[in-house]
CSV table of C-alpha atoms and ligand atoms in Angstrom, one decimal:
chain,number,residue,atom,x,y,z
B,10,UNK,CA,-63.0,-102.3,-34.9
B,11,UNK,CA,-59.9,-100.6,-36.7
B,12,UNK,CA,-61.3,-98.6,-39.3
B,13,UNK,CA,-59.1,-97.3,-42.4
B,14,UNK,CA,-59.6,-94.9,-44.9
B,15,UNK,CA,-58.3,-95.7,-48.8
B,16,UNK,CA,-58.0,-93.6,-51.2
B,17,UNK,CA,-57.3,-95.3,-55.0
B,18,UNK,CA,-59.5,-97.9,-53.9
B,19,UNK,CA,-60.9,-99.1,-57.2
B,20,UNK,CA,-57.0,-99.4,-58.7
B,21,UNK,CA,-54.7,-102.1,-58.5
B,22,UNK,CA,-53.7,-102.1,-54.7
B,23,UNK,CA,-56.7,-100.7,-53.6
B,24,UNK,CA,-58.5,-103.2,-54.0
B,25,UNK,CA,-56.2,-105.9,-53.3
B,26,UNK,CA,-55.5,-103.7,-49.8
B,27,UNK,CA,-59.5,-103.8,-49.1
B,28,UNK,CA,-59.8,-107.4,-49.4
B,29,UNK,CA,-56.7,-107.4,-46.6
B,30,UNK,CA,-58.2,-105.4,-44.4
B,31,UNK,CA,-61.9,-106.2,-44.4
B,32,UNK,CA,-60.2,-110.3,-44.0
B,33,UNK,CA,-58.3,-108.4,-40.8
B,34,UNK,CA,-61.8,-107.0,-39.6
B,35,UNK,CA,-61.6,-103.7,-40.6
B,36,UNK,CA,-64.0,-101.1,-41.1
B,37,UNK,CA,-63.2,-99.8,-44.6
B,38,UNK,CA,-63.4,-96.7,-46.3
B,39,UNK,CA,-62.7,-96.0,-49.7
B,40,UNK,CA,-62.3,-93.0,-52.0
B,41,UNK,CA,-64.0,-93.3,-54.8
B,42,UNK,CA,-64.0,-91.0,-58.4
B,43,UNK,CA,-66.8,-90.4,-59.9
B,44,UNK,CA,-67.1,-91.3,-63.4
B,45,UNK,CA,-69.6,-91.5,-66.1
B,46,UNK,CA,-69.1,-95.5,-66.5
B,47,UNK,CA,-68.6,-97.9,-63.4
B,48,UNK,CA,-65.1,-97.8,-61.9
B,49,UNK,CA,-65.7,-100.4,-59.3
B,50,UNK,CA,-65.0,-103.4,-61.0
B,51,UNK,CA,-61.9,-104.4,-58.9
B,52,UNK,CA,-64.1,-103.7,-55.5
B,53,UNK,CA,-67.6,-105.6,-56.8
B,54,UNK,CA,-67.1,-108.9,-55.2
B,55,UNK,CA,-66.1,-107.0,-52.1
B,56,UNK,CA,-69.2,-104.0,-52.1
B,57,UNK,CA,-72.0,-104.3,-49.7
B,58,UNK,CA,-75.4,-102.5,-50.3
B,59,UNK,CA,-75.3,-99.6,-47.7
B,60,UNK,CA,-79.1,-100.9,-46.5
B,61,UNK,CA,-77.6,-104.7,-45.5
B,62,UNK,CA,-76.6,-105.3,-41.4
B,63,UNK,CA,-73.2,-104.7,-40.4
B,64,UNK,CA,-71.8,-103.0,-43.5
B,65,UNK,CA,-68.0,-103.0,-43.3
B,66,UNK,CA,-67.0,-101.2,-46.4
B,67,UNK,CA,-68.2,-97.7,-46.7
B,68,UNK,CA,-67.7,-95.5,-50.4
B,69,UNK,CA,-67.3,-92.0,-51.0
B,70,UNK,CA,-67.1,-89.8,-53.8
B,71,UNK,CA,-63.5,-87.9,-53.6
B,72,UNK,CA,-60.4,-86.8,-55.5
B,73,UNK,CA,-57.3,-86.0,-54.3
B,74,UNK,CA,-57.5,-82.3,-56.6
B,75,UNK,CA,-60.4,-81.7,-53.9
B,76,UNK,CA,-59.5,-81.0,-51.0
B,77,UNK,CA,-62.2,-80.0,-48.8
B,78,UNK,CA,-64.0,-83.0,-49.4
B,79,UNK,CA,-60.7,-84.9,-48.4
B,80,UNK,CA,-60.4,-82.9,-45.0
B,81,UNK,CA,-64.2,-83.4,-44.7
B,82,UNK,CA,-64.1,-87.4,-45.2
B,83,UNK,CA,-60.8,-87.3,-42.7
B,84,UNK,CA,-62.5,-85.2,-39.9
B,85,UNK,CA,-66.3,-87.4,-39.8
B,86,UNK,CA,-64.6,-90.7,-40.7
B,87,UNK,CA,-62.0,-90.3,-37.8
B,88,UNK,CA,-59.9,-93.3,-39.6
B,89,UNK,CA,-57.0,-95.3,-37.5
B,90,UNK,CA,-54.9,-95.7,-40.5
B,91,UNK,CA,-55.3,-94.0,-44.1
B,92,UNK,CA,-53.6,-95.2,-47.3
B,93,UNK,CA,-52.9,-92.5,-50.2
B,94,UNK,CA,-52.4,-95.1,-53.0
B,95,UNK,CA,-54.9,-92.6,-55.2
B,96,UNK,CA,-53.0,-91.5,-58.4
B,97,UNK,CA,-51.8,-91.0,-62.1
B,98,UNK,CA,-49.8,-94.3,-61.9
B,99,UNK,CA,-48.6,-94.7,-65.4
B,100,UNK,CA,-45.1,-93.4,-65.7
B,101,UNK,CA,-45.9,-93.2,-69.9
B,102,UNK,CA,-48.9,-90.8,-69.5
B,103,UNK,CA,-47.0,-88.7,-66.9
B,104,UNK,CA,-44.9,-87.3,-70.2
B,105,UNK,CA,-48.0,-86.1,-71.8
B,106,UNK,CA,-49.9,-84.7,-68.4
B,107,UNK,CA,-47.0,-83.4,-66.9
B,108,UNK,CA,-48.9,-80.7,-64.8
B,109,UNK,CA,-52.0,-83.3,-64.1
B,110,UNK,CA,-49.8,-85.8,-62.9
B,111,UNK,CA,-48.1,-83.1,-60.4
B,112,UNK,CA,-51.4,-81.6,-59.2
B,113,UNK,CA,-52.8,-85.5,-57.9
B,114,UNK,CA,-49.9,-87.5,-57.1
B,115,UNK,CA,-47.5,-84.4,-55.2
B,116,UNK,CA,-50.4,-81.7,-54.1
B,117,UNK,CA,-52.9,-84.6,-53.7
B,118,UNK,CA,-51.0,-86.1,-51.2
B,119,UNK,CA,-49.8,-82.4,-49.5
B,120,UNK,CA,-53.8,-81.8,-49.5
B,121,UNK,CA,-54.5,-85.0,-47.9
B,122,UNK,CA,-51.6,-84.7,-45.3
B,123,UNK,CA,-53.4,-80.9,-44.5
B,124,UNK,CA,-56.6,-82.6,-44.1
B,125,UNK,CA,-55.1,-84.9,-41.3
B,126,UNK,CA,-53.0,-81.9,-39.5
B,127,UNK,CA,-56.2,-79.6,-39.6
B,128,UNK,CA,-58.4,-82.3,-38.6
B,129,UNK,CA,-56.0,-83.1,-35.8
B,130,UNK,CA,-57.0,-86.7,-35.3
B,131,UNK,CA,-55.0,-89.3,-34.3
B,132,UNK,CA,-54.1,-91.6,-37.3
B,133,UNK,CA,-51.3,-93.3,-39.5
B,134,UNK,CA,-50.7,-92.6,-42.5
B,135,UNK,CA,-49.2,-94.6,-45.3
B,136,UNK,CA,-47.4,-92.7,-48.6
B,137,UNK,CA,-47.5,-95.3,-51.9
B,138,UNK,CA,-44.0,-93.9,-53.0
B,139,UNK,CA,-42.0,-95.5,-56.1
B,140,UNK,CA,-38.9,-97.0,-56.9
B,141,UNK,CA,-39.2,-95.1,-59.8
B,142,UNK,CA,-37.9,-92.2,-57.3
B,143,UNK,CA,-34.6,-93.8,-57.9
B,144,UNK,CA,-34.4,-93.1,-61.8
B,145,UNK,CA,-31.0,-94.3,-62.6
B,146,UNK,CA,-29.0,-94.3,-59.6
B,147,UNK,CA,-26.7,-97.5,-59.1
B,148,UNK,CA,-28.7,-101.3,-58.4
B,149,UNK,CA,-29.6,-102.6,-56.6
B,150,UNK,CA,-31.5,-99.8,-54.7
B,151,UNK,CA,-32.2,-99.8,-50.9
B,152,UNK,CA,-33.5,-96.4,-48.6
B,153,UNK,CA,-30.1,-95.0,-49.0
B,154,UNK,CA,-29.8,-94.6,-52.6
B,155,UNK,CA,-30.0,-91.6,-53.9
B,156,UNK,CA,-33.1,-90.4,-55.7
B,157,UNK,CA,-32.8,-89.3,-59.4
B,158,UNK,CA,-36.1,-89.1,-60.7
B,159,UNK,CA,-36.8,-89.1,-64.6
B,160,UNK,CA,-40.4,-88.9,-65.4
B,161,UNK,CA,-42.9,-86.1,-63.9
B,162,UNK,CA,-44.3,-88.9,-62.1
B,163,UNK,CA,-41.2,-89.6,-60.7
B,164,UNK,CA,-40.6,-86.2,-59.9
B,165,UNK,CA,-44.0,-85.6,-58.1
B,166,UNK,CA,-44.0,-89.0,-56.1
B,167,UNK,CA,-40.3,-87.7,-54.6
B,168,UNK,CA,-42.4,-84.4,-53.6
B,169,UNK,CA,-44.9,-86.3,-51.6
B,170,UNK,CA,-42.4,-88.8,-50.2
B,171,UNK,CA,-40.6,-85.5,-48.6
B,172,UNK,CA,-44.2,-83.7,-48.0
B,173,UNK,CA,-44.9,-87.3,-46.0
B,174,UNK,CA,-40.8,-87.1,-44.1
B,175,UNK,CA,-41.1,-83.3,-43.3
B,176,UNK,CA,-45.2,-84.2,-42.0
B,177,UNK,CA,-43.7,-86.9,-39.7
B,178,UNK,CA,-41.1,-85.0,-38.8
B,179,UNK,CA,-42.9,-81.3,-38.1
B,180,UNK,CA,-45.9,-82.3,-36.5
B,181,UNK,CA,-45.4,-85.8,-34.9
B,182,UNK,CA,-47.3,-87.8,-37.1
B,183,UNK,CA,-47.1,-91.5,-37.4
B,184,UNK,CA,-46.6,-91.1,-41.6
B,185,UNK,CA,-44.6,-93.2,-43.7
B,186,UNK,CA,-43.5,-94.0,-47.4
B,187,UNK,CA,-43.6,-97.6,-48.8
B,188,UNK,CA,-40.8,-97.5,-51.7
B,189,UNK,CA,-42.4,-99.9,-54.0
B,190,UNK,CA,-41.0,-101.2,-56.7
B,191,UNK,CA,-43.4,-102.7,-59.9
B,192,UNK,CA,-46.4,-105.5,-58.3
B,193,UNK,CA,-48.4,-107.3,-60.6
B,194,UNK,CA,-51.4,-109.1,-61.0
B,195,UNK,CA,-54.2,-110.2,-62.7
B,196,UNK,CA,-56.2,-106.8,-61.5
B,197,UNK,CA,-53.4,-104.8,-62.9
B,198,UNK,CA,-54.1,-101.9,-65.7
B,199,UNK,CA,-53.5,-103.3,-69.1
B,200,UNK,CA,-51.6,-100.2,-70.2
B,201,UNK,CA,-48.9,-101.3,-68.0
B,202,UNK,CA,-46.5,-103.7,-69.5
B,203,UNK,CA,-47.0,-106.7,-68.1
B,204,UNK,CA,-50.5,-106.8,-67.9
B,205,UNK,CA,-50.6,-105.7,-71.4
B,206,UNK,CA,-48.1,-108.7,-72.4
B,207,UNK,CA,-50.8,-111.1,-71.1
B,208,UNK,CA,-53.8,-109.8,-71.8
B,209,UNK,CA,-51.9,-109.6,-75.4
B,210,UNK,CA,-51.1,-113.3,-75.5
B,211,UNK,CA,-54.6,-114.2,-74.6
B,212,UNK,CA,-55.8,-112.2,-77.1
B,213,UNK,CA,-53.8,-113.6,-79.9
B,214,UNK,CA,-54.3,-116.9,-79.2
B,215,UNK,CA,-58.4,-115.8,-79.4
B,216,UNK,CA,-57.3,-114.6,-82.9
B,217,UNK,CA,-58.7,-110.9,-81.8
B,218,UNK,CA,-55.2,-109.6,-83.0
B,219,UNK,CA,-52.3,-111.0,-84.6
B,220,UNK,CA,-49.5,-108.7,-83.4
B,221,UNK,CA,-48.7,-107.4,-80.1
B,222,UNK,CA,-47.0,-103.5,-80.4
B,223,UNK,CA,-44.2,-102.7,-77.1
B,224,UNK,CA,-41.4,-99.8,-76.4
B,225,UNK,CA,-38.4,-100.4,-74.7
B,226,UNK,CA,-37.7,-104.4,-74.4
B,227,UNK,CA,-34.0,-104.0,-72.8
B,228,UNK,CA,-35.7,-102.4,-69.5
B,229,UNK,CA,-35.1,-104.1,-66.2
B,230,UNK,CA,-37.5,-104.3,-63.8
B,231,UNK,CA,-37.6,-106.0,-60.1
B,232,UNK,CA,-41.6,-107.4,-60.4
B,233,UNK,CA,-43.6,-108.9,-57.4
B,234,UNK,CA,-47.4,-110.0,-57.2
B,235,UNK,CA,-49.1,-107.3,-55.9
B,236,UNK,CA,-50.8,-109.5,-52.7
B,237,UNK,CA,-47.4,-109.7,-51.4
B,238,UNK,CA,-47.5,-106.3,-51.3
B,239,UNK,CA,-49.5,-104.7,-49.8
B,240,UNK,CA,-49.3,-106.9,-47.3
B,241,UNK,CA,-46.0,-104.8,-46.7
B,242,UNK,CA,-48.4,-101.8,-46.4
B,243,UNK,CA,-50.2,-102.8,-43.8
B,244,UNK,CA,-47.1,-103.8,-41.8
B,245,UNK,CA,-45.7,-100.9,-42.0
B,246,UNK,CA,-48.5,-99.2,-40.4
B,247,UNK,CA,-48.6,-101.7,-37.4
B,248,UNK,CA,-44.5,-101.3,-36.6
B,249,UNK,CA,-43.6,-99.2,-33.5
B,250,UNK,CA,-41.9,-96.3,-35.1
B,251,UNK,CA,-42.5,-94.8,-38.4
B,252,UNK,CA,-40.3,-95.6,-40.8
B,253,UNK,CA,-40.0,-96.0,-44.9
B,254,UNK,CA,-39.6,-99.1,-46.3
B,255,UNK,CA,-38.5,-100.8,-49.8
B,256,UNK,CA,-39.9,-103.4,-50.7
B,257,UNK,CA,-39.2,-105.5,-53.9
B,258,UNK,CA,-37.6,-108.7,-54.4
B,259,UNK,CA,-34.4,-108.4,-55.6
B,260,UNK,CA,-34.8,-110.8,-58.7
B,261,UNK,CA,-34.5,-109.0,-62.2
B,262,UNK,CA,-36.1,-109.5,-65.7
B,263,UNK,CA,-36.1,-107.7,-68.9
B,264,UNK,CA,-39.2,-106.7,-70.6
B,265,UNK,CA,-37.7,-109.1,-73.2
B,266,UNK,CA,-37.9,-112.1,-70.8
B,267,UNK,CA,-41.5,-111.3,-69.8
B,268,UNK,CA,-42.5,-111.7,-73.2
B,269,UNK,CA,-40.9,-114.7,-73.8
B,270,UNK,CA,-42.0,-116.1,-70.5
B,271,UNK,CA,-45.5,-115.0,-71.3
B,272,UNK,CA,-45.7,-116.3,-74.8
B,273,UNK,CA,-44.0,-119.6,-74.2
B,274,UNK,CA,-46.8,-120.8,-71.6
B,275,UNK,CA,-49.2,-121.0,-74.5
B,276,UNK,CA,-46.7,-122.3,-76.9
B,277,UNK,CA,-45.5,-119.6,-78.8
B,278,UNK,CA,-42.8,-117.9,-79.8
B,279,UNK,CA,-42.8,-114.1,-78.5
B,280,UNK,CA,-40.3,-112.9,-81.9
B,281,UNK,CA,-43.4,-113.8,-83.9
B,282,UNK,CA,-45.8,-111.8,-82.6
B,283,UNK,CA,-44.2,-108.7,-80.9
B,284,UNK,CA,-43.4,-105.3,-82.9
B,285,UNK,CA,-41.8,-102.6,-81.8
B,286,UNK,CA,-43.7,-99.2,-81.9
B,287,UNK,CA,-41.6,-96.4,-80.6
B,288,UNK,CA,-44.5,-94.1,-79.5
B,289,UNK,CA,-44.2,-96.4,-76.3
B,290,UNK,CA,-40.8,-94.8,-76.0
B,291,UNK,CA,-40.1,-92.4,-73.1
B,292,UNK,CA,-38.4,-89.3,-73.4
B,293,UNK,CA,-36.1,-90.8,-70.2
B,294,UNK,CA,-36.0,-94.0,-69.5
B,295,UNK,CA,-35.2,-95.9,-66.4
B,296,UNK,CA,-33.3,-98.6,-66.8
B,297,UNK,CA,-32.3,-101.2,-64.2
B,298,UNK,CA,-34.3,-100.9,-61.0
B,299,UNK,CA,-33.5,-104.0,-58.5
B,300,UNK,CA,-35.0,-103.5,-54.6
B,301,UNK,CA,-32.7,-104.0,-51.8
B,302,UNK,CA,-35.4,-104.7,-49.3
B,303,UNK,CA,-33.2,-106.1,-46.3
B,304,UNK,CA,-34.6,-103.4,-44.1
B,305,UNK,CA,-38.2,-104.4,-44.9
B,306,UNK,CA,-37.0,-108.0,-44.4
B,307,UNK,CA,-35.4,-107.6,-41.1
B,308,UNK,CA,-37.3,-105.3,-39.5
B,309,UNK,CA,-41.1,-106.3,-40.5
B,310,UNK,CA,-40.5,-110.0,-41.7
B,311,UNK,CA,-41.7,-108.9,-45.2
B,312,UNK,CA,-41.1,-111.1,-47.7
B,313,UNK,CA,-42.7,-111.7,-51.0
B,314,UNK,CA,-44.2,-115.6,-51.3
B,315,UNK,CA,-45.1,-115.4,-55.0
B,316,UNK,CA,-41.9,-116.0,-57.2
B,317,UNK,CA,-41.9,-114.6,-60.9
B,318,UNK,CA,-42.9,-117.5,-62.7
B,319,UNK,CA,-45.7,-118.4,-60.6
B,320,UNK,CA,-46.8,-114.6,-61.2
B,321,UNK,CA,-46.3,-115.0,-65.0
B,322,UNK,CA,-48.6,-118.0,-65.0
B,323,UNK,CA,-51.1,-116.7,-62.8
B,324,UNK,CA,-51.6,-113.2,-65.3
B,325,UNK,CA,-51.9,-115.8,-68.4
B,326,UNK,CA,-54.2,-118.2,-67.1
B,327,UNK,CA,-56.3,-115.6,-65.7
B,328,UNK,CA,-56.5,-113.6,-69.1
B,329,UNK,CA,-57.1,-116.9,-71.2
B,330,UNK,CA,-59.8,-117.2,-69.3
B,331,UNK,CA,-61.1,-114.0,-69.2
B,332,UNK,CA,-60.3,-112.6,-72.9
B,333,UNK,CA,-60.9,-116.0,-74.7
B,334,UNK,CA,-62.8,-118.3,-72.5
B,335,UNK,CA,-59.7,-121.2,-72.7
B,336,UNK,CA,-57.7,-122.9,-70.5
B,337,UNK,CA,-54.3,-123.5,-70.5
B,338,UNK,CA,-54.3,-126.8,-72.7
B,339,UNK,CA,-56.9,-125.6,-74.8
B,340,UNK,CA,-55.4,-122.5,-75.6
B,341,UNK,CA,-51.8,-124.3,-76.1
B,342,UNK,CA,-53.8,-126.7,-78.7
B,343,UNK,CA,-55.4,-123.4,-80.4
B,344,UNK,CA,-52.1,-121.7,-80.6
B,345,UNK,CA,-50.4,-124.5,-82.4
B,346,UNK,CA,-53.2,-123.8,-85.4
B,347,UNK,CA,-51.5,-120.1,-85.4
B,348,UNK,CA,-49.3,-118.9,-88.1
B,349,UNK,CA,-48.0,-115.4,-87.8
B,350,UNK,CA,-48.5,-113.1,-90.3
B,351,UNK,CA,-45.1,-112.5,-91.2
B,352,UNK,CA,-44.0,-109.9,-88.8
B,353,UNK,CA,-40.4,-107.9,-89.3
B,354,UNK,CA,-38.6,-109.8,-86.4
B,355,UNK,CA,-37.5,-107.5,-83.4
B,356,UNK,CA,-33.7,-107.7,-83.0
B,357,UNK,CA,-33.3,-109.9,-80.1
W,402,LIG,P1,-53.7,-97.9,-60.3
W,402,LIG,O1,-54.2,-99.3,-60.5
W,402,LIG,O2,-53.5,-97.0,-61.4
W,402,LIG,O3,-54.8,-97.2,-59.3
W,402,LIG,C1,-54.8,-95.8,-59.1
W,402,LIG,C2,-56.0,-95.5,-58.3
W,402,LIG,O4,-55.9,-94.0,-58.1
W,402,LIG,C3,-57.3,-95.8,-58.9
W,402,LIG,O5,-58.2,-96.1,-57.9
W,402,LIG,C4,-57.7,-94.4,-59.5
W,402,LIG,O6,-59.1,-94.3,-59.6
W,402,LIG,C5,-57.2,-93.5,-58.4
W,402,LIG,N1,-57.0,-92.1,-58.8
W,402,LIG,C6,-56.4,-91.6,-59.9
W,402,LIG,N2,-56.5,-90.3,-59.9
W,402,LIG,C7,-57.2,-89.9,-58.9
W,402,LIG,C8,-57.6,-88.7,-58.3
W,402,LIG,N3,-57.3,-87.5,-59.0
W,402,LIG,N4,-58.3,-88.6,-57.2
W,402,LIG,C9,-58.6,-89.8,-56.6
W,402,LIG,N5,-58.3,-91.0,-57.0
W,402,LIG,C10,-57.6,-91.1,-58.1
W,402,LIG,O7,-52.4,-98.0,-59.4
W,402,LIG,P2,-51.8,-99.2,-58.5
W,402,LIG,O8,-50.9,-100.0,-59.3
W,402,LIG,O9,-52.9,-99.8,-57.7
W,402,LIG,O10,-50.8,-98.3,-57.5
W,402,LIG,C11,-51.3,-97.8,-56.3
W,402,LIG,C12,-50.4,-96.7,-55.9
W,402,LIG,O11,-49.1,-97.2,-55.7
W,402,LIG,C13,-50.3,-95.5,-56.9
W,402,LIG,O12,-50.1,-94.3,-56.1
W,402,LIG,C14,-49.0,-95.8,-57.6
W,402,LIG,O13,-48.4,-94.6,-58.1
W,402,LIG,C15,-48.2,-96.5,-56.5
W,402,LIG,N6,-47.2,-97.5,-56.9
W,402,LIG,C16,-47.5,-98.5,-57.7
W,402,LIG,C17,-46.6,-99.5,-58.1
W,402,LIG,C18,-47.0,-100.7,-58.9
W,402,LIG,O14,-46.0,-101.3,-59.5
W,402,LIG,N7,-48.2,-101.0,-59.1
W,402,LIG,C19,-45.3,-99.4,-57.6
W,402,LIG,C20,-45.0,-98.3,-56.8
W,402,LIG,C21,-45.9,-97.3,-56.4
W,402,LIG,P3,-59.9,-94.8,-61.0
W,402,LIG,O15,-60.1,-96.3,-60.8
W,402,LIG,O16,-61.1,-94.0,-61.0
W,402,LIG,O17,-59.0,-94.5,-62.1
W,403,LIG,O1,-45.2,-101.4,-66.9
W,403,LIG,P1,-44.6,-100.0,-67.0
W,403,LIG,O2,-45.4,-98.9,-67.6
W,403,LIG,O3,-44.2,-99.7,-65.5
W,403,LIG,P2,-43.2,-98.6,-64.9
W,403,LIG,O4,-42.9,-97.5,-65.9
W,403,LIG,O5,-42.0,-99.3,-64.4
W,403,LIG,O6,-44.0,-98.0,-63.7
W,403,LIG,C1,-44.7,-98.8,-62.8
W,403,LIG,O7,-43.9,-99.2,-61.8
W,403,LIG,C2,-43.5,-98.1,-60.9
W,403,LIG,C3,-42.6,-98.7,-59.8
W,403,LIG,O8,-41.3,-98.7,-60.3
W,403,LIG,C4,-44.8,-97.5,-60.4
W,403,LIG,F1,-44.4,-96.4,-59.5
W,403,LIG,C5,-45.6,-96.9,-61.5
W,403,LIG,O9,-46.8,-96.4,-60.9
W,403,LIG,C6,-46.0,-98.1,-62.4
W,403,LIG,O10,-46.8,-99.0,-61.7
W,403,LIG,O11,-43.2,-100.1,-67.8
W,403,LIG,C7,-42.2,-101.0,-67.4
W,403,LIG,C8,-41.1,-100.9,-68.5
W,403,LIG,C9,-40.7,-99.5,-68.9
W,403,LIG,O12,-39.3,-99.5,-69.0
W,403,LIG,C10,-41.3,-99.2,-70.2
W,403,LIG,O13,-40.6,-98.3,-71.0
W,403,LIG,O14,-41.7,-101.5,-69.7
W,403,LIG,C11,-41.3,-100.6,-70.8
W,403,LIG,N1,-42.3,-100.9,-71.9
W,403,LIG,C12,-42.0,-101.4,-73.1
W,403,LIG,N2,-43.0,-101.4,-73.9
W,403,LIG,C13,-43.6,-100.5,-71.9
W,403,LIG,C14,-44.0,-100.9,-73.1
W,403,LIG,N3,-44.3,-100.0,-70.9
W,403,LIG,C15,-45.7,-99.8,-71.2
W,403,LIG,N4,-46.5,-99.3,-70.3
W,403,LIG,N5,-46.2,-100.1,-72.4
W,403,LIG,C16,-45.4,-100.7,-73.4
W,403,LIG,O15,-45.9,-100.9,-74.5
């Protein structure tokens, strides 16, 4: 039995990538934080109690600012394949824990590499690098763009893509970045835009608020359902040779156009209800970001099988439900009872 060790386990990916590999037969190991309320919520339908027969997923506490607990849980787990997709993820926050950000996401990942070199076990290892690496250089972006970071999170996820090319490269090991650009869903943080978009619209049509507040509307962003992706992870630890990999799918939206997708399922018209609040500004902004993934598609066979709109659709329904206890028809009914309260309109 394969056995894998993930750290950010309890995020986004993490816990899509569990269900993957425990499907695949894995025996999986995750990193865990401790905290003072539960952070397993993505992982619960997936836990087993350590006491049941022929427990397959296996937690530990960790943190990738701890480093001899990460070379202790790499030298007694022994794993095949480890995934580093622990970290500060939100580009936003990055501004305002510049030195935070740095210390998980680039020397998190240098202390996790150590652990594996000092350990000296025979594994793969898989980087969760960003297409935010490529900051604003020229679209559509593929492994040959250059990398213009413009965000400390940015800036420490191109440390640890080079920490994970000069590890491969040194010391023969089988380590690679996935260059992924922005995956959805309906486990992802509702800080993030989308997410927030959704979870907004449900909310609103609950009558919990009557206003939704967002930054930057003009940015473009290349979005994919998270499933899709780290599927891509996986594959690229199974290929021959190590070798990094973006993956996105090459179609392009505004923030704009997420709104107005978003709103429009339940009936709605976005310019009624979203306001612009520039504390959701960044300092730098990235722009356009649109993946060039023919490598991913030609050498692994990666490619993404839910489309935007099927994406969009699955984030509403999902937070209807969850947020306000509707369907789609009843919430489009309930909507139609809404009247804004005169909002200053966002220029389009
Ligand atoms: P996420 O939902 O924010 O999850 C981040 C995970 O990292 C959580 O499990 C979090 O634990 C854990 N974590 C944070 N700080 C940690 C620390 N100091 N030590 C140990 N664990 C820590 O992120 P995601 O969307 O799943 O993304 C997964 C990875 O891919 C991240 O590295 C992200 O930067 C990268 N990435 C994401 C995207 C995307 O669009 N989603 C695109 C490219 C790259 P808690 O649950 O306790 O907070
Ligand atoms: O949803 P976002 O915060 O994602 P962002 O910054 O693109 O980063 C995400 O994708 C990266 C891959 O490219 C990952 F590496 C990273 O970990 C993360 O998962 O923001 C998307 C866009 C930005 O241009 C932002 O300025 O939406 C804009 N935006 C407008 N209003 C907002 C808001 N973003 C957030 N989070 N909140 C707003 O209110």
């Amino acid at each position: 039995m394969p056995l894998a060790l993930v750290t950010g386990i309890t995020g986004q990916d993490g816990s899509y990538l569990a269900e993957l590999l425990l499907a695949k037969g894995y025996e999986v190991h995750g990193v865990i934080r401790r905290a003072s309320t539960f952070n397993t919520e993505r992982i619960d339908h997936v836990y087993q109690d350590p006491h049941e027969p022929d427990v397959r997923l296996h937690l530990h506490y960790g943190d990738l600012t701890d480093g001899s607990q990460l070379a202790r849980l790499v030298r007694t787990i022994e794993p095949d394949e480890i995934y580093n997709l622990a970290a500060q993820s939100h580009v936003g926050v990055s501004f305002q824990q510049p030195e935070y950000t740095g210390n998980v996401d680039a020397l998190g990942t240098i202390r996790l590499l150590e652990a594996i070199r000092e350990a000296g076990v025979d594994t793969r290892f898989y980087q969760a690098a960003t297409s935010e690496m490529f900051g604003d250089a020229p679209a559509p972006q593929s492994e040959d763009s250059p990398f213009r970071p413009r965000s400390p999170y940015a800036a420490a996820k191109l440390y640890a893509y080079w920490a994970t090319a000069n590890y491969r490269e040194a010391y023969d090991l089988f380590a690679v970045s996935g260059i992924l650009f922005n995956h959805e869903g309906e486990r992802r943080g509702k800080t993030f835009v989308t997410r927030k978009i959704t979870h907004g619209v449900a909310r609103i049509v609950a009558g919990l608020d009557d206003a939704l507040y967002l930054g930057n509307l003009d940015a473009v962003r290349d979005w994919g359902h998270a499933q899709d992706y780290v599927r891509a992870m996986w594959m690229m630890l199974q290929a021959d040779a190590p070798v990094d990999y973006v993956i996105g799918t090459g179609e392009t939206h505004t923030v704009r156009e997420f709104c107005d997708a978003a709103f429009s399922h339940v009936g709605l018209d976005w310019r009624d209800w979203v306001r612009i609040d520039p504390a959701y500004y960044r300092p730098t902004e990235v722009d356009f970001l649109q993946a060039d993934a023919t490598r991913a598609r030609r050498d692994l066979g990666w490619k993404p099988e839910i489309g935007f709109d099927e994406m969009v659709h699955r984030m509403v329904v999902h937070d209807l439900d969850a947020e306000a206890g509707l369907d789609l028809e009843r919430a489009r009914e309930q909507a139609t009872r809404l009247r804004p309260s005169a909002p200053p309109r966002p220029t389009p």
